CSV table of C-alpha atoms and ligand atoms in Angstrom, one decimal:
chain,number,residue,atom,x,y,z
F,8,MET,CA,0.0,0.0,0.0
F,9,GLU,CA,1.2,3.5,-0.9
F,10,LYS,CA,2.1,5.4,2.3
F,11,GLN,CA,-0.4,8.1,3.2
F,12,ILE,CA,-0.5,9.3,6.7
F,13,LEU,CA,-3.4,11.0,8.6
F,14,VAL,CA,-2.5,13.0,11.7
F,15,ALA,CA,-5.0,14.0,14.3
F,16,GLY,CA,-3.9,16.8,16.7
F,17,ALA,CA,-1.6,18.2,14.0
F,18,THR,CA,-2.1,21.8,15.4
F,19,GLY,CA,-0.6,20.7,18.7
F,20,ASN,CA,3.0,20.9,19.8
F,21,LEU,CA,3.9,17.2,19.1
F,22,GLY,CA,1.4,16.8,16.1
F,23,GLN,CA,3.0,19.6,14.1
F,24,LYS,CA,6.5,18.2,14.7
F,25,ILE,CA,5.3,14.7,13.6
F,26,CYS,CA,3.8,16.3,10.4
F,27,ARG,CA,7.2,18.0,9.7
F,28,GLU,CA,9.0,14.7,9.9
F,29,PHE,CA,6.7,13.1,7.3
F,30,ILE,CA,7.3,16.1,5.0
F,31,LYS,CA,11.0,15.7,5.5
F,32,LEU,CA,10.6,12.0,4.5
F,33,LYS,CA,8.6,13.1,1.4
F,34,VAL,CA,5.6,11.1,2.6
F,35,PRO,CA,2.2,12.7,1.9
F,36,VAL,CA,0.5,13.7,5.2
F,37,ARG,CA,-3.1,14.8,5.8
F,38,ALA,CA,-4.1,16.7,9.0
F,39,ILE,CA,-7.6,16.7,10.3
F,40,VAL,CA,-8.3,20.0,12.1
F,41,ARG,CA,-11.5,21.3,13.7
F,42,GLU,CA,-13.4,24.4,12.8
F,43,GLY,CA,-12.1,26.2,15.9
F,44,SER,CA,-8.4,25.3,15.4
F,45,SER,CA,-6.0,28.2,15.2
F,46,ARG,CA,-5.8,29.7,11.7
F,47,GLU,CA,-2.1,30.5,12.2
F,48,LYS,CA,-1.3,26.9,13.1
F,49,ILE,CA,-3.3,25.6,10.1
F,50,THR,CA,-1.4,28.1,7.8
F,51,THR,CA,1.9,26.8,9.2
F,52,LEU,CA,0.9,23.2,8.4
F,53,GLU,CA,-0.2,24.3,4.9
F,54,ASN,CA,3.1,26.1,4.3
F,55,MET,CA,4.9,22.9,5.3
F,56,GLY,CA,3.0,21.0,2.6
F,57,VAL,CA,0.4,19.2,4.8
F,58,ASP,CA,-3.0,18.6,3.3
F,59,ILE,CA,-5.6,20.1,5.6
F,60,ILE,CA,-9.1,18.5,6.1
F,61,GLN,CA,-11.4,20.5,8.3
F,62,VAL,CA,-13.8,18.1,9.9
F,63,ASN,CA,-16.0,17.6,13.0
F,64,LEU,CA,-14.1,15.0,15.0
F,65,SER,CA,-17.3,13.6,16.3
F,66,ASP,CA,-18.7,12.9,12.8
F,67,GLU,CA,-17.7,9.3,12.1
F,68,LEU,CA,-18.8,9.4,8.5
F,69,ALA,CA,-16.8,12.5,7.7
F,70,LEU,CA,-13.8,11.0,9.5
F,71,THR,CA,-14.2,7.8,7.4
F,72,ASP,CA,-14.0,9.9,4.2
F,73,ALA,CA,-10.9,11.6,5.6
F,74,CYS,CA,-9.3,8.2,6.3
F,75,LYS,CA,-9.8,6.8,2.8
F,76,GLY,CA,-6.5,5.6,1.3
F,77,VAL,CA,-4.6,6.2,4.5
F,78,SER,CA,-1.9,3.6,5.5
F,79,CYS,CA,-1.5,4.8,9.1
F,80,VAL,CA,-3.5,7.1,11.4
F,81,VAL,CA,-1.3,8.9,13.9
F,82,SER,CA,-3.1,10.6,16.8
F,83,ALA,CA,-1.3,13.3,18.8
F,84,LEU,CA,-4.6,14.6,20.4
F,85,ALA,CA,-4.4,15.8,23.9
F,86,GLY,CA,-7.2,16.0,26.4
F,87,LEU,CA,-9.3,14.1,28.9
F,88,ARG,CA,-11.9,11.4,28.5
F,89,ASP,CA,-13.8,13.3,25.7
F,90,VAL,CA,-10.7,13.3,23.6
F,91,ILE,CA,-8.5,10.3,24.7
F,92,VAL,CA,-11.4,7.9,24.9
F,93,ASP,CA,-14.4,9.4,23.0
F,94,THR,CA,-12.7,11.2,20.0
F,95,GLN,CA,-10.0,8.6,19.6
F,96,THR,CA,-12.7,5.9,19.6
F,97,THR,CA,-14.7,7.7,16.8
F,98,LEU,CA,-11.5,8.1,14.9
F,99,LEU,CA,-10.6,4.4,15.4
F,100,HIS,CA,-14.1,3.3,14.1
F,101,ALA,CA,-13.6,5.6,11.1
F,102,ALA,CA,-10.2,4.2,10.4
F,103,VAL,CA,-11.5,0.7,10.5
F,104,ALA,CA,-14.4,1.5,8.3
F,105,ALA,CA,-12.1,3.1,5.7
F,106,GLY,CA,-9.8,0.0,5.8
F,107,VAL,CA,-6.8,1.8,7.3
F,108,PRO,CA,-4.4,-1.0,8.4
F,109,ARG,CA,-2.5,0.8,11.2
F,110,PHE,CA,-3.2,3.2,14.1
F,111,ILE,CA,-0.8,5.0,16.5
F,112,PRO,CA,-2.7,6.3,19.5
F,113,SER,CA,-1.8,9.4,21.4
F,114,ASP,CA,0.0,7.6,24.2
F,115,PHE,CA,3.4,9.4,24.1
F,116,SER,CA,4.2,8.7,27.8
F,117,THR,CA,6.0,6.3,30.0
F,118,ASP,CA,5.0,2.7,29.2
F,119,PHE,CA,2.0,2.5,31.5
F,120,THR,CA,1.4,-1.3,30.9
F,121,ASP,CA,2.5,-2.1,34.5
F,122,ILE,CA,1.0,0.9,36.2
F,123,PRO,CA,-2.1,-0.2,38.2
F,124,MET,CA,-5.4,1.6,37.4
F,125,GLY,CA,-6.1,4.4,39.8
F,126,GLU,CA,-2.4,5.5,40.1
F,127,ASN,CA,-2.4,7.9,37.1
F,128,ARG,CA,-5.7,9.4,35.8
F,129,ASN,CA,-4.3,10.3,32.4
F,130,PHE,CA,-2.8,6.9,31.9
F,131,ASP,CA,-6.1,5.2,33.0
F,132,LEU,CA,-7.8,7.0,30.1
F,133,ARG,CA,-5.1,5.7,27.6
F,134,LYS,CA,-5.6,2.2,29.0
F,135,GLU,CA,-9.3,2.5,28.5
F,136,PHE,CA,-8.8,3.4,24.9
F,137,LYS,CA,-6.2,0.7,24.5
F,138,GLU,CA,-8.9,-1.9,25.2
F,139,SER,CA,-11.0,-0.7,22.2
F,140,LEU,CA,-7.9,-0.4,20.1
F,141,ASP,CA,-6.6,-3.9,20.8
F,142,GLY,CA,-10.1,-5.3,20.2
F,143,SER,CA,-10.2,-3.7,16.7
F,144,PRO,CA,-9.1,-5.2,13.4
F,145,ILE,CA,-6.3,-2.7,13.1
F,146,GLN,CA,-2.6,-3.0,13.8
F,147,ALA,CA,-1.8,-0.7,16.8
F,148,THR,CA,1.5,0.6,17.8
F,149,SER,CA,2.1,2.7,20.9
F,150,ILE,CA,5.2,5.0,21.2
F,151,PHE,CA,6.4,5.3,24.8
F,152,ASN,CA,8.8,8.1,25.2
F,153,GLY,CA,8.9,8.5,29.0
F,154,ALA,CA,8.6,12.2,29.9
F,155,PHE,CA,9.2,15.0,27.4
F,156,ALA,CA,12.6,16.3,28.2
F,157,ASP,CA,11.5,20.0,28.4
F,158,ILE,CA,9.9,19.3,31.8
F,159,LEU,CA,13.4,19.3,33.2
F,160,ARG,CA,13.3,23.1,32.8
F,161,TYR,CA,10.0,23.5,34.8
F,162,ASN,CA,11.5,23.1,38.3
F,163,ILE,CA,9.8,19.7,38.9
F,164,PRO,CA,10.7,17.9,42.1
F,165,LEU,CA,13.1,15.6,40.3
F,166,PHE,CA,15.2,18.6,39.1
F,167,ASN,CA,14.4,21.9,40.7
F,168,VAL,CA,16.9,24.5,39.5
F,169,LYS,CA,15.3,27.3,41.5
F,170,ASP,CA,15.7,25.5,44.9
F,171,LYS,CA,18.7,23.4,43.8
F,172,THR,CA,17.1,20.2,44.9
F,173,ILE,CA,16.7,16.7,43.4
F,174,ALA,CA,14.0,14.5,44.8
F,175,TYR,CA,14.2,10.7,45.1
F,176,PHE,CA,12.3,8.0,47.0
F,177,ASN,CA,13.6,5.3,49.4
F,178,GLY,CA,16.0,3.0,47.6
F,179,LYS,CA,15.6,4.9,44.3
F,180,ALA,CA,18.5,7.3,44.2
F,181,ASP,CA,20.0,5.4,41.3
F,182,TRP,CA,16.6,4.7,39.6
F,183,LYS,CA,16.8,5.8,35.9
F,184,VAL,CA,14.0,8.0,34.6
F,185,ASP,CA,13.4,8.1,30.9
F,186,PHE,CA,13.2,11.4,28.9
F,187,THR,CA,12.8,12.1,25.2
F,188,THR,CA,12.6,15.4,23.5
F,189,MET,CA,9.5,16.2,21.4
F,190,ASN,CA,11.7,16.4,18.3
F,191,ASP,CA,13.2,12.9,18.9
F,192,THR,CA,9.7,11.5,19.6
F,193,ALA,CA,8.3,13.0,16.4
F,194,ALA,CA,11.2,11.7,14.3
F,195,PHE,CA,10.8,8.2,15.7
F,196,THR,CA,7.0,8.2,15.4
F,197,ALA,CA,7.2,9.1,11.7
F,198,LYS,CA,9.6,6.1,11.1
F,199,ALA,CA,7.4,3.8,13.1
F,200,ALA,CA,4.3,4.9,11.1
F,201,LEU,CA,6.1,3.9,7.9
F,202,ASP,CA,7.2,0.5,9.3
F,203,ASP,CA,4.6,-2.2,8.9
F,204,THR,CA,6.4,-4.6,11.1
F,205,THR,CA,6.4,-2.7,14.4
F,206,PRO,CA,5.7,-4.6,17.6
F,207,ARG,CA,2.6,-3.5,19.7
F,208,ASP,CA,4.8,-1.2,21.9
F,209,LEU,CA,7.9,0.7,21.3
F,210,GLN,CA,9.9,2.2,24.1
F,211,ILE,CA,12.3,5.0,23.5
F,212,ALA,CA,14.4,7.5,25.5
F,213,SER,CA,16.7,10.3,24.4
F,214,PHE,CA,18.4,9.7,27.7
F,215,SER,CA,17.7,8.1,31.0
F,216,VAL,CA,19.0,9.7,34.3
F,217,SER,CA,18.8,8.9,38.0
F,218,PRO,CA,18.7,11.4,40.9
F,219,ASN,CA,22.3,10.6,41.6
F,220,ASP,CA,23.2,11.2,37.9
F,221,LEU,CA,21.5,14.6,38.1
F,222,ILE,CA,23.6,15.6,41.1
F,223,GLY,CA,26.7,15.1,39.0
F,224,LEU,CA,25.2,16.8,35.9
F,225,ALA,CA,24.0,19.8,38.0
F,226,ARG,CA,27.5,20.3,39.3
F,227,GLN,CA,29.0,19.9,35.8
F,228,TYR,CA,26.5,22.0,33.7
F,229,LYS,CA,24.9,24.3,36.3
F,230,GLY,CA,28.1,24.8,38.3
F,231,ALA,CA,26.1,24.2,41.5
F,232,ASP,CA,25.8,21.6,44.3
F,233,PHE,CA,22.2,20.5,44.3
F,234,GLN,CA,20.7,18.8,47.4
F,235,LEU,CA,19.3,15.3,47.2
F,236,VAL,CA,16.0,15.2,49.0
F,237,ASN,CA,14.5,12.0,50.2
F,238,MET,CA,10.7,12.1,49.6
F,239,GLY,CA,10.1,8.9,51.7
F,240,ASP,CA,8.3,5.8,50.5
F,241,LEU,CA,6.7,5.5,47.1
F,242,ASP,CA,3.6,3.9,48.6
F,243,GLY,CA,3.3,7.1,50.7
F,244,LEU,CA,3.3,9.2,47.5
F,245,SER,CA,0.6,6.9,46.1
F,246,ALA,CA,-1.6,7.4,49.2
F,247,TYR,CA,-1.0,11.1,49.2
F,248,ASN,CA,-2.0,11.4,45.5
F,249,LYS,CA,-5.3,9.6,46.2
F,250,THR,CA,-6.1,12.0,49.1
F,251,GLN,CA,-5.2,15.0,47.1
F,252,ARG,CA,-7.3,13.9,44.1
F,253,ALA,CA,-10.3,13.2,46.4
F,254,ALA,CA,-9.9,16.6,48.0
F,255,GLN,CA,-9.7,18.5,44.7
F,256,PRO,CA,-12.4,17.1,42.5
F,257,GLU,CA,-12.3,20.2,40.3
F,258,GLY,CA,-9.0,18.8,39.0
F,259,GLU,CA,-11.0,16.1,37.2
F,260,ASN,CA,-11.8,18.7,34.5
F,261,GLU,CA,-8.2,19.8,34.1
F,262,LEU,CA,-5.5,18.0,32.1
F,263,TYR,CA,-2.7,18.7,34.6
F,264,PRO,CA,-4.0,19.5,38.0
F,265,LYS,CA,-1.5,19.4,40.9
F,266,TRP,CA,-2.4,15.9,41.9
F,267,GLN,CA,-2.0,14.7,38.3
F,268,GLN,CA,1.5,16.2,38.2
F,269,SER,CA,2.2,14.2,41.4
F,270,GLN,CA,0.8,11.1,39.8
F,271,TYR,CA,3.4,11.6,37.0
F,272,LEU,CA,6.1,11.8,39.6
F,273,TYR,CA,4.9,8.5,41.1
F,274,SER,CA,4.8,6.8,37.7
F,275,MET,CA,8.4,8.0,36.9
F,276,PHE,CA,9.7,6.2,40.0
F,277,LEU,CA,7.4,3.1,39.7
F,278,VAL,CA,8.2,2.0,36.1
F,279,HIS,CA,10.9,2.7,33.5
F,280,HIS,CA,11.8,1.4,30.1
F,281,THR,CA,13.6,-1.9,29.9
F,282,SER,CA,13.6,-2.5,26.2
F,283,ILE,CA,14.7,0.7,24.4
F,284,ALA,CA,14.1,0.6,20.6
F,285,ASN,CA,16.2,3.7,19.8
F,286,ASP,CA,18.3,1.8,17.3
F,287,ARG,CA,15.4,0.3,15.4
F,288,TYR,CA,15.7,2.9,12.6
F,289,GLU,CA,18.7,4.3,10.8
F,290,GLY,CA,19.4,8.0,10.6
F,291,LEU,CA,17.9,9.1,14.0
F,292,THR,CA,19.9,11.1,16.5
F,293,TRP,CA,19.1,11.4,20.2
F,294,SER,CA,19.4,14.6,22.1
F,295,PRO,CA,21.8,14.3,25.0
F,296,VAL,CA,20.9,15.1,28.6
F,297,GLU,CA,23.2,18.2,28.8
F,298,ALA,CA,21.2,19.8,26.0
F,299,ASN,CA,18.1,19.6,28.1
F,300,ILE,CA,19.0,20.8,31.6
B,22,LIG,N1,5.3,12.4,28.1
B,22,LIG,C1,5.1,13.7,28.4
B,22,LIG,O1,5.9,14.2,29.2
B,22,LIG,C2,4.1,14.5,27.7
B,22,LIG,C3,4.0,15.9,28.0
B,22,LIG,C4,3.0,16.6,27.3
B,22,LIG,C5,2.2,16.0,26.4
B,22,LIG,N2,2.2,14.7,26.3
B,22,LIG,C6,1.3,13.9,25.4
B,22,LIG,O2,1.7,14.2,24.0
B,22,LIG,C7,0.5,14.2,23.2
B,22,LIG,C8,0.4,15.5,22.4
B,22,LIG,O3,0.4,16.6,23.4
B,22,LIG,P1,0.7,18.1,23.0
B,22,LIG,O4,1.4,18.7,24.1
B,22,LIG,O5,1.3,18.2,21.6
B,22,LIG,O6,-0.8,18.7,22.9
B,22,LIG,P2,-1.3,20.1,22.5
B,22,LIG,O7,-0.2,21.0,22.0
B,22,LIG,O8,-2.2,20.6,23.6
B,22,LIG,O9,-2.2,19.8,21.2
B,22,LIG,C9,-3.4,19.1,21.4
B,22,LIG,C10,-4.0,18.8,20.0
B,22,LIG,O10,-5.2,18.1,20.3
B,22,LIG,C11,-6.3,18.8,19.7
B,22,LIG,N3,-7.5,18.7,20.5
B,22,LIG,C12,-7.6,19.0,21.8
B,22,LIG,N4,-8.9,18.9,22.2
B,22,LIG,C13,-9.6,18.5,21.1
B,22,LIG,C14,-10.9,18.1,20.9
B,22,LIG,N5,-11.8,18.2,21.9
B,22,LIG,N6,-11.3,17.7,19.7
B,22,LIG,C15,-10.4,17.6,18.7
B,22,LIG,N7,-9.1,18.0,18.8
B,22,LIG,C16,-8.7,18.4,20.0
B,22,LIG,C17,-5.8,20.2,19.5
B,22,LIG,O11,-6.5,20.8,18.5
B,22,LIG,P3,-6.8,22.4,18.5
B,22,LIG,O12,-5.6,23.1,18.0
B,22,LIG,O13,-8.0,22.5,17.5
B,22,LIG,O14,-7.2,22.8,19.9
B,22,LIG,C18,-4.3,20.0,19.2
B,22,LIG,O15,-4.2,19.7,17.8
B,22,LIG,C19,-0.7,13.9,24.1
B,22,LIG,O16,-0.9,12.6,24.2
B,22,LIG,C20,-0.1,14.4,25.5
B,22,LIG,O17,-0.8,13.9,26.6
B,22,LIG,C21,3.2,13.9,26.9
């Protein structure tokens, strides 16, 4: 089958980068955008050479039309249940109806396979969609990139430049946490979308660093001694997250409420990638940690 890609969420940060990678590879790419999407972002995509289809993403028939002749649907949509479960399910039904053979969902996270339900709300939604996806007659591939590397610049507990602190949990000072830049994720995703032989899941990481690694890196690249801070037991963090979530129900309508950020911290220290597929495709380069702190 001729390669023809359809990207959902192309007006987003990651989606636009994924589109750019297909253009670089000279592979035709279509973007489905909604009526309210930013004109400026659509123009940027058009100028790159992306075909734009404006469509209502809850209209399965219109999406089926948009999916005709497509070899792989790539979703880079971001949102809560209405997007990750509902919109992606409609898009999945449309892709199946149009005979699309492959689908890459908007996972783009740490591999959540072994994270129990209830520990990370945003991962629970992905798991819910995964059930529909894996029950469909379509070849699914998830790209697991760990955390996007830019979060190392947001003074997160794991690397807080403002306070010069680095958090860890009991017994986890040497635990490796996976990070991938958005550019590296986009380049790998484009290659995976063109590869009909992908396994179900692909784990990648531009780099993996532990709290102890970060102490050395901070000294070398920030010229400062950061303090390692023991945050206690990981089970304690899980219990804290549940209490915080129950106390702040308004966060259920936000993508990244405080308790969700804390759930990400828990996930980072609970699982990490054990089967990195960085070398699967030729011609990719991986951003080093020093370029991202
Ligand atoms: N691993 C990590 O550390 C990390 C960090 C951030 C994000 N992510 C993940 O990466 C993926 C892409 O995120 P991003 O930051 O690129 O997202 P983003 O910039 O916020 O873009 C979101 C995209 O989804 C579309 N969208 C949102 N709500 C929609 C709706 N109701 N109906 C239709 N389209 C809708 C947006 O369209 P409009 O332009 O029309 O609004 C936009 O194209 C997501 O899975 C996100 O969770 C991972």
